[in-house]
Amino acid sequence: MYVDIGNALASVADPGVTRSELEGIDDQVAAAHSRIAEGRADNEFGYAALNLPALVDAGAIRRAVEPVADAGTVVTVGIGGSALGARTITTALTDDAGDSHVVLDNVDPDEVEGVLADLSFEDVAVNVVSKSGTTAETLANFLVVREAMDEAGVDWTERTVVTTGQSGPLADLAAEHDLPTLAVPTGVPGRFSALSAVGLVPAAILGCDVEAIMEGAWEAEATLGPSLFDCPGYAYGAVSYALEARGASVNAFMPYAERLEPFAEWFAQLWAESLGKDGGGQTPARALGATDQHSQLQLYRAGRRNTMVSFLTPRERPGVEVPEPDAEALAYLAGTDLGELLDAELQATEASLAEAGRPNVRIEIDRLDAHSLGELLYGMCAACIMAGELAGVDTFTQPAVEWGKETARDLLQGEETERTAAVEDKTELVVE
């Protein structure tokens, strides 16, 4: 993983960071790194996420999924961190992830009904993921899936792998039916758990190189140190923090690889849920290169000066040769390939933003493979934790999310609480 922060410097961009300011921030990074190291040593909640490379047993995951390793399709039933990491990994590493990995992470009845209608349950492995075992959306969807399998004459207990905490209704169900079960790591918030059984089970079922993913994470872990100038993850977290403090309240995350588009969604949860505290935190916006050069880029180059753009790209990519064009006006395409064109689009977009004085950062991986993906996931978790330390927020909690969960549960149970009163007291101004 490589991070180029040159276009975030004040000599290029406004808002931007001067070199002397970066030196001052580096002193803060050193102090934050000491706190992070202390938290890791004590396996404290949240900081334990950076210990996952030493804790995750890829072999144990493979052994647990052996009963369903013949599946052509994996259905992940989870929400938020219990689904986004898994989808990110399989989309990046499999050519047909859209067909071989289905994620039910919402309770939209149209979507659920449509997904289930297209499945051949004899060929399906179900991975239900919930740390507490009580997540309303996840358990409701799992019950619907289970019933659909029963109606199709498929024994759901033979096709289901459970990922959950040490106790709870889902753990009890798994024990009752002797289901293959993997543990959600203790002390690791869901959005930081991609590099664990939470994110790796579907990849293991589909034959992805789980061991290489963890090797990449190991490599990223080895870069953690007291200076942002020696650690790509810390560099990204520190510069994002500095730019936000100077007015970049939006972080537009823009991969230049279709198979990394779900990574932007994973990043959006990580960044928003971790750093959106105390009236601060960057709003993550998702974009895709080169597609969104033809839409969102107009705003980022010519709109308010409140956005940093984060590019993500592999250094190596497959080439697809562009055929000889028939029109003279397209002669410049002769001898090129699509990968070369996409790289040129990225370079042009960077230059466009820099020319307009808009801050942007480039994140690169060697290639789109398991090792680089593990390195990237770990590096961005470290970046988020560093940004949280510098901002002085509790990176690992999500009180606003919990408020919403508890309110929905109260409504479904018919309980009258202060939260349900807030629902009833909604101000309305209806235009018909």
XYZ file of C-alpha atoms in Angstrom:
432
model
C 0.000 0.000 0.000
C 1.318 3.392 -1.007
C -0.101 6.822 -0.156
C 0.816 9.945 -2.127
C -0.117 13.090 -0.157
C 1.594 15.579 -2.474
C -1.662 17.032 -3.778
C -2.812 17.686 -0.202
C 0.023 20.134 0.435
C -0.831 23.800 0.827
C 1.506 24.610 -2.065
C -0.989 22.775 -4.285
C -4.383 22.909 -2.634
C -6.715 25.004 -0.524
C -7.496 23.629 1.958
C -4.047 22.114 2.250
C -1.332 21.327 4.766
C 2.088 22.943 4.801
C 5.222 20.841 5.213
C 5.927 22.495 8.563
C 2.383 21.703 9.704
C 2.941 18.079 8.703
C 6.026 17.988 10.912
C 3.930 19.239 13.822
C 1.215 16.702 13.110
C 3.895 14.014 13.024
C 4.631 14.719 16.691
C 0.948 14.117 17.413
C 1.096 10.909 15.365
C 3.971 9.653 17.528
C 1.928 10.233 20.686
C -1.163 8.638 19.127
C 0.876 5.629 18.001
C 2.034 5.114 21.601
C -1.600 5.119 22.739
C -2.571 2.702 19.964
C 0.319 0.382 20.858
C -0.732 0.440 24.499
C -4.312 -0.382 23.573
C -3.155 -3.256 21.380
C -0.903 -4.643 24.106
C -3.851 -4.691 26.513
C -6.215 -5.982 23.792
C -8.523 -3.057 24.545
C -11.853 -2.764 22.801
C -11.354 -1.402 19.308
C -7.573 -1.380 19.374
C -7.787 -5.184 19.304
C -8.761 -4.877 15.631
C -5.113 -4.206 14.791
C -4.163 -7.527 16.415
C -6.244 -9.622 14.016
C -3.321 -10.796 11.838
C -1.914 -12.644 14.853
C -5.271 -13.955 16.022
C -7.047 -15.185 12.896
C -6.538 -18.826 11.946
C -7.235 -19.088 8.223
C -6.993 -22.877 8.437
C -9.711 -23.003 11.086
C -11.991 -20.967 8.838
C -11.396 -23.349 5.940
C -12.104 -26.381 8.115
C -15.338 -24.848 9.412
C -16.692 -24.226 5.912
C -15.764 -27.641 4.504
C -19.348 -28.977 4.777
C -20.515 -26.268 2.339
C -17.369 -25.882 0.233
C -19.243 -27.345 -2.738
C -21.608 -24.348 -2.854
C -21.821 -22.360 -6.058
C -23.457 -19.422 -4.296
C -22.934 -17.974 -0.834
C -25.740 -16.002 0.796
C -24.470 -13.714 3.534
C -27.170 -12.626 5.943
C -25.902 -9.684 7.965
C -25.891 -5.909 8.060
C -23.286 -3.160 8.266
C -19.911 -4.495 9.317
C -21.336 -8.005 9.308
C -21.752 -7.839 5.529
C -19.750 -5.017 3.920
C -16.311 -6.516 4.527
C -17.333 -9.897 3.149
C -18.819 -8.339 0.011
C -15.704 -6.165 -0.429
C -13.415 -9.202 -0.330
C -15.358 -11.498 -2.625
C -16.069 -8.766 -5.184
C -12.395 -7.864 -5.340
C -11.138 -11.435 -5.614
C -13.698 -13.351 -7.679
C -14.673 -12.741 -11.284
C -18.347 -13.532 -10.760
C -18.935 -12.209 -7.253
C -22.226 -10.694 -8.315
C -23.539 -14.180 -9.008
C -21.594 -16.285 -6.508
C -22.012 -14.052 -3.449
C -25.406 -12.648 -2.557
C -25.741 -10.332 0.434
C -28.983 -9.765 2.296
C -28.176 -6.672 4.330
C -31.523 -4.921 4.166
C -35.116 -5.892 4.907
C -36.658 -4.420 1.772
C -39.278 -7.099 0.993
C -39.071 -6.566 -2.786
C -35.309 -7.117 -2.765
C -35.393 -10.133 -0.448
C -38.206 -11.773 -2.368
C -36.447 -11.196 -5.685
C -33.116 -12.567 -4.445
C -34.671 -15.722 -3.002
C -36.688 -16.364 -6.171
C -33.449 -16.581 -8.165
C -31.626 -19.015 -5.871
C -31.201 -22.750 -6.295
C -30.990 -23.682 -2.646
C -29.380 -27.075 -3.271
C -26.311 -25.140 -4.420
C -26.362 -22.459 -1.708
C -24.321 -21.950 1.447
C -25.838 -19.553 3.973
C -23.579 -17.552 6.280
C -25.565 -15.732 8.952
C -23.543 -13.144 10.843
C -24.491 -11.308 14.033
C -22.251 -10.733 17.027
C -25.143 -10.348 19.467
C -27.383 -12.844 17.735
C -30.243 -10.396 18.185
C -29.798 -7.984 15.247
C -33.383 -7.501 14.092
C -32.741 -7.152 10.356
C -30.327 -10.083 10.236
C -32.444 -12.484 12.234
C -35.619 -11.552 10.350
C -33.906 -12.192 7.015
C -32.419 -15.449 8.267
C -35.842 -16.700 9.319
C -37.183 -15.862 5.857
C -34.268 -17.647 4.164
C -34.647 -20.661 6.418
C -38.343 -20.944 5.590
C -37.624 -20.639 1.865
C -35.113 -23.486 2.117
C -37.625 -25.635 3.984
C -40.233 -24.965 1.302
C -37.688 -25.944 -1.364
C -37.090 -29.245 0.409
C -33.510 -28.338 1.384
C -32.279 -29.013 4.924
C -31.063 -25.577 6.001
C -29.020 -27.089 8.823
C -26.826 -28.824 6.229
C -26.159 -25.593 4.316
C -25.646 -22.992 7.065
C -22.513 -21.587 8.713
C -22.925 -19.256 11.690
C -20.610 -16.420 12.692
C -21.576 -14.996 16.060
C -20.518 -14.120 19.591
C -19.973 -16.528 22.439
C -23.568 -16.271 23.630
C -26.967 -15.191 22.393
C -29.923 -16.639 20.457
C -27.870 -17.321 17.331
C -25.153 -19.109 19.295
C -27.849 -21.163 21.034
C -29.437 -22.058 17.677
C -26.080 -23.120 16.276
C -25.430 -25.338 19.288
C -28.910 -26.859 19.106
C -28.494 -27.869 15.456
C -24.747 -28.561 15.591
C -24.054 -25.947 12.912
C -20.499 -25.027 11.883
C -19.764 -21.926 13.945
C -17.021 -19.335 13.886
C -16.488 -16.655 16.490
C -16.832 -12.931 16.013
C -13.583 -11.644 17.536
C -13.974 -10.108 20.965
C -13.106 -6.457 21.318
C -13.463 -5.721 17.595
C -16.318 -3.485 16.359
C -18.081 -4.908 13.315
C -16.804 -2.287 10.894
C -13.221 -3.237 11.814
C -13.792 -6.994 11.539
C -13.353 -7.684 7.804
C -10.024 -9.408 8.490
C -11.681 -12.061 10.650
C -14.262 -14.803 10.216
C -16.843 -12.025 9.847
C -15.431 -11.046 6.470
C -13.527 -14.153 5.432
C -16.095 -16.981 5.555
C -17.705 -16.300 2.131
C -14.242 -15.853 0.614
C -13.131 -19.191 2.049
C -16.221 -20.978 0.710
C -15.609 -19.516 -2.752
C -11.983 -20.612 -2.771
C -10.266 -17.251 -2.300
C -6.735 -17.261 -0.894
C -7.570 -16.403 2.711
C -4.004 -17.065 3.816
C -2.667 -14.479 1.357
C -5.191 -11.928 2.618
C -3.831 -12.338 6.133
C -0.236 -12.226 4.898
C -1.002 -8.850 3.353
C -2.475 -7.674 6.648
C 0.713 -8.836 8.387
C 2.754 -6.721 5.975
C 0.651 -3.641 6.683
C 0.931 -4.232 10.424
C 4.719 -4.168 10.108
C 4.566 -0.545 8.862
C 2.950 0.803 12.038
C 5.350 3.157 13.733
C 5.696 6.597 15.299
C 5.895 8.622 12.075
C 3.355 9.248 9.344
C 6.252 9.475 6.892
C 6.991 5.772 7.380
C 3.464 4.359 7.613
C 0.997 4.660 4.700
C -2.049 4.031 6.882
C -1.074 6.643 9.437
C -0.218 9.081 6.641
C -3.698 8.785 5.170
C -5.409 9.105 8.556
C -3.300 12.079 9.611
C -3.703 14.001 6.357
C -7.467 13.358 6.300
C -7.682 14.693 9.866
C -5.599 17.744 8.977
C -7.646 18.537 5.883
C -10.912 18.216 7.786
C -9.603 20.636 10.413
C -8.924 23.064 7.563
C -12.373 22.762 6.014
C -12.488 19.513 4.012
C -15.606 18.122 5.671
C -16.293 15.700 2.777
C -14.090 12.784 1.737
C -14.959 11.565 -1.766
C -13.560 8.038 -2.060
C -13.009 7.084 -5.695
C -11.618 3.678 -6.700
C -10.312 3.237 -10.237
C -11.295 -0.425 -10.465
C -14.861 -1.718 -10.698
C -14.078 -4.610 -8.362
C -13.076 -2.129 -5.667
C -16.377 -0.256 -5.754
C -17.697 -2.151 -2.681
C -14.490 -1.127 -0.900
C -15.744 2.455 -1.090
C -18.958 1.368 0.607
C -16.968 -0.429 3.316
C -14.826 2.694 3.742
C -17.924 4.885 4.048
C -19.190 2.920 7.037
C -15.748 2.767 8.637
C -15.177 6.509 8.296
C -18.689 7.742 9.112
C -19.496 5.493 12.058
C -16.056 5.816 13.625
C -15.344 9.533 13.212
C -18.776 11.179 13.089
C -18.727 12.342 16.704
C -18.947 15.584 18.695
C -20.073 17.656 15.719
C -17.152 16.588 13.541
C -16.050 13.899 11.132
C -15.781 13.850 7.359
C -18.828 12.861 5.345
C -17.757 10.030 3.035
C -19.011 10.247 -0.542
C -18.716 7.264 -2.873
C -17.608 7.659 -6.454
C -16.166 5.401 -9.164
C -13.452 6.224 -11.647
C -13.688 6.861 -14.493
C -17.510 6.829 -14.458
C -17.978 9.681 -12.013
C -15.523 11.948 -13.775
C -18.535 12.584 -15.986
C -20.756 13.584 -13.079
C -19.473 14.203 -9.545
C -16.109 15.620 -10.594
C -17.803 18.861 -11.630
C -18.718 19.459 -7.984
C -15.354 18.462 -6.563
C -13.435 20.735 -8.936
C -15.762 23.727 -9.103
C -18.072 23.523 -6.093
C -17.456 24.450 -2.483
C -13.934 23.993 -1.148
C -15.061 21.450 1.421
C -13.914 18.176 -0.183
C -10.820 16.013 -0.372
C -10.835 13.325 -3.046
C -9.248 9.951 -2.251
C -8.209 7.923 -5.280
C -7.625 4.177 -4.991
C -5.964 2.251 -7.788
C -3.860 -0.843 -8.488
C -0.441 -0.212 -10.020
C -0.826 -3.246 -12.251
C -4.006 -4.180 -14.079
C -4.964 -6.449 -16.982
C -4.821 -4.928 -20.426
C -7.581 -5.146 -23.021
C -6.362 -3.870 -26.371
C -8.476 -1.218 -28.062
C -9.173 -2.191 -31.714
C -8.094 0.108 -34.520
C -10.671 2.905 -34.758
C -12.459 3.688 -38.002
C -12.590 7.428 -37.428
C -9.526 9.659 -37.773
C -10.661 11.660 -34.761
C -10.123 8.523 -32.640
C -6.697 7.679 -34.035
C -5.072 8.528 -30.680
C -6.654 5.356 -29.273
C -4.692 3.119 -31.648
C -2.177 0.942 -29.836
C -3.659 1.609 -26.404
C -5.589 -0.672 -24.065
C -8.400 -0.091 -21.596
C -6.088 -0.267 -18.590
C -3.852 2.405 -20.059
C -6.904 4.541 -20.767
C -8.176 4.137 -17.204
C -4.783 5.111 -15.769
C -4.724 8.177 -18.000
C -8.202 9.106 -16.761
C -6.945 8.947 -13.165
C -3.900 11.079 -13.900
C -6.038 13.629 -15.721
C -8.504 13.815 -12.836
C -5.714 14.319 -10.302
C -4.233 17.079 -12.442
C -7.642 18.670 -12.934
C -8.218 18.868 -9.196
C -4.685 20.069 -8.448
C -4.935 22.750 -11.128
C -8.085 24.006 -9.405
C -6.362 23.885 -6.003
C -8.507 21.034 -4.677
C -6.866 18.539 -2.265
C -6.592 14.920 -3.287
C -4.683 11.858 -2.124
C -3.733 8.786 -4.105
C -3.762 5.314 -2.491
C -2.139 2.548 -4.511
C -1.827 -1.203 -4.168
C 0.479 -3.384 -6.243
C -2.319 -5.279 -7.938
C -5.843 -6.455 -7.253
C -5.025 -9.711 -5.471
C -5.541 -11.270 -2.056
C -2.251 -10.065 -0.570
C -2.748 -6.448 -1.618
C -6.373 -6.471 -0.480
C -5.398 -7.669 3.001
C -2.761 -4.959 3.169
C -5.294 -2.334 2.075
C -8.007 -3.369 4.540
C -5.583 -3.356 7.452
C -3.978 -0.092 6.390
C -7.300 1.720 6.206
C -8.373 0.405 9.613
C -5.124 1.819 11.012
C -5.795 5.086 9.166
C -9.220 5.413 10.741
C -7.938 4.695 14.235
C -5.160 7.264 13.802
C -7.641 9.881 12.551
C -9.834 9.208 15.580
C -6.917 9.536 17.978
C -5.866 12.854 16.455
C -9.450 14.151 16.555
C -9.886 13.064 20.170
C -13.062 11.073 19.555
C -14.123 7.638 20.771
C -13.501 5.874 17.469
C -15.016 2.552 18.471
C -18.491 3.493 19.689
C -21.634 4.272 17.689
C -24.248 5.737 20.066
C -26.331 7.268 17.277
C -26.591 3.886 15.569
C -27.561 2.188 18.814
C -30.272 4.798 19.457
C -31.882 3.943 16.141
C -31.662 0.190 16.741
C -33.232 0.456 20.171
C -36.009 2.714 18.919
C -36.940 0.301 16.127
C -36.997 -2.571 18.619
C -39.249 -0.572 20.977
C -41.647 0.187 18.124
C -41.873 -3.455 17.074
C -42.472 -4.546 20.647
C -45.121 -1.876 21.199
C -43.250 -0.312 24.105
C -43.720 3.314 25.057
C -40.366 4.941 25.719
C -38.742 8.333 25.308
C -37.453 7.118 21.976
C -40.847 6.041 20.655
C -42.269 9.334 21.883
C -39.777 11.067 19.589
C -41.212 9.058 16.696
C -44.751 10.012 17.616
C -43.811 13.672 18.008
C -42.465 13.937 14.467
C -43.122 17.348 12.929
C -45.055 17.035 9.674
C -45.484 19.430 6.782
C -47.080 17.323 4.047
C -47.394 18.608 0.513
C -49.909 16.670 -1.622
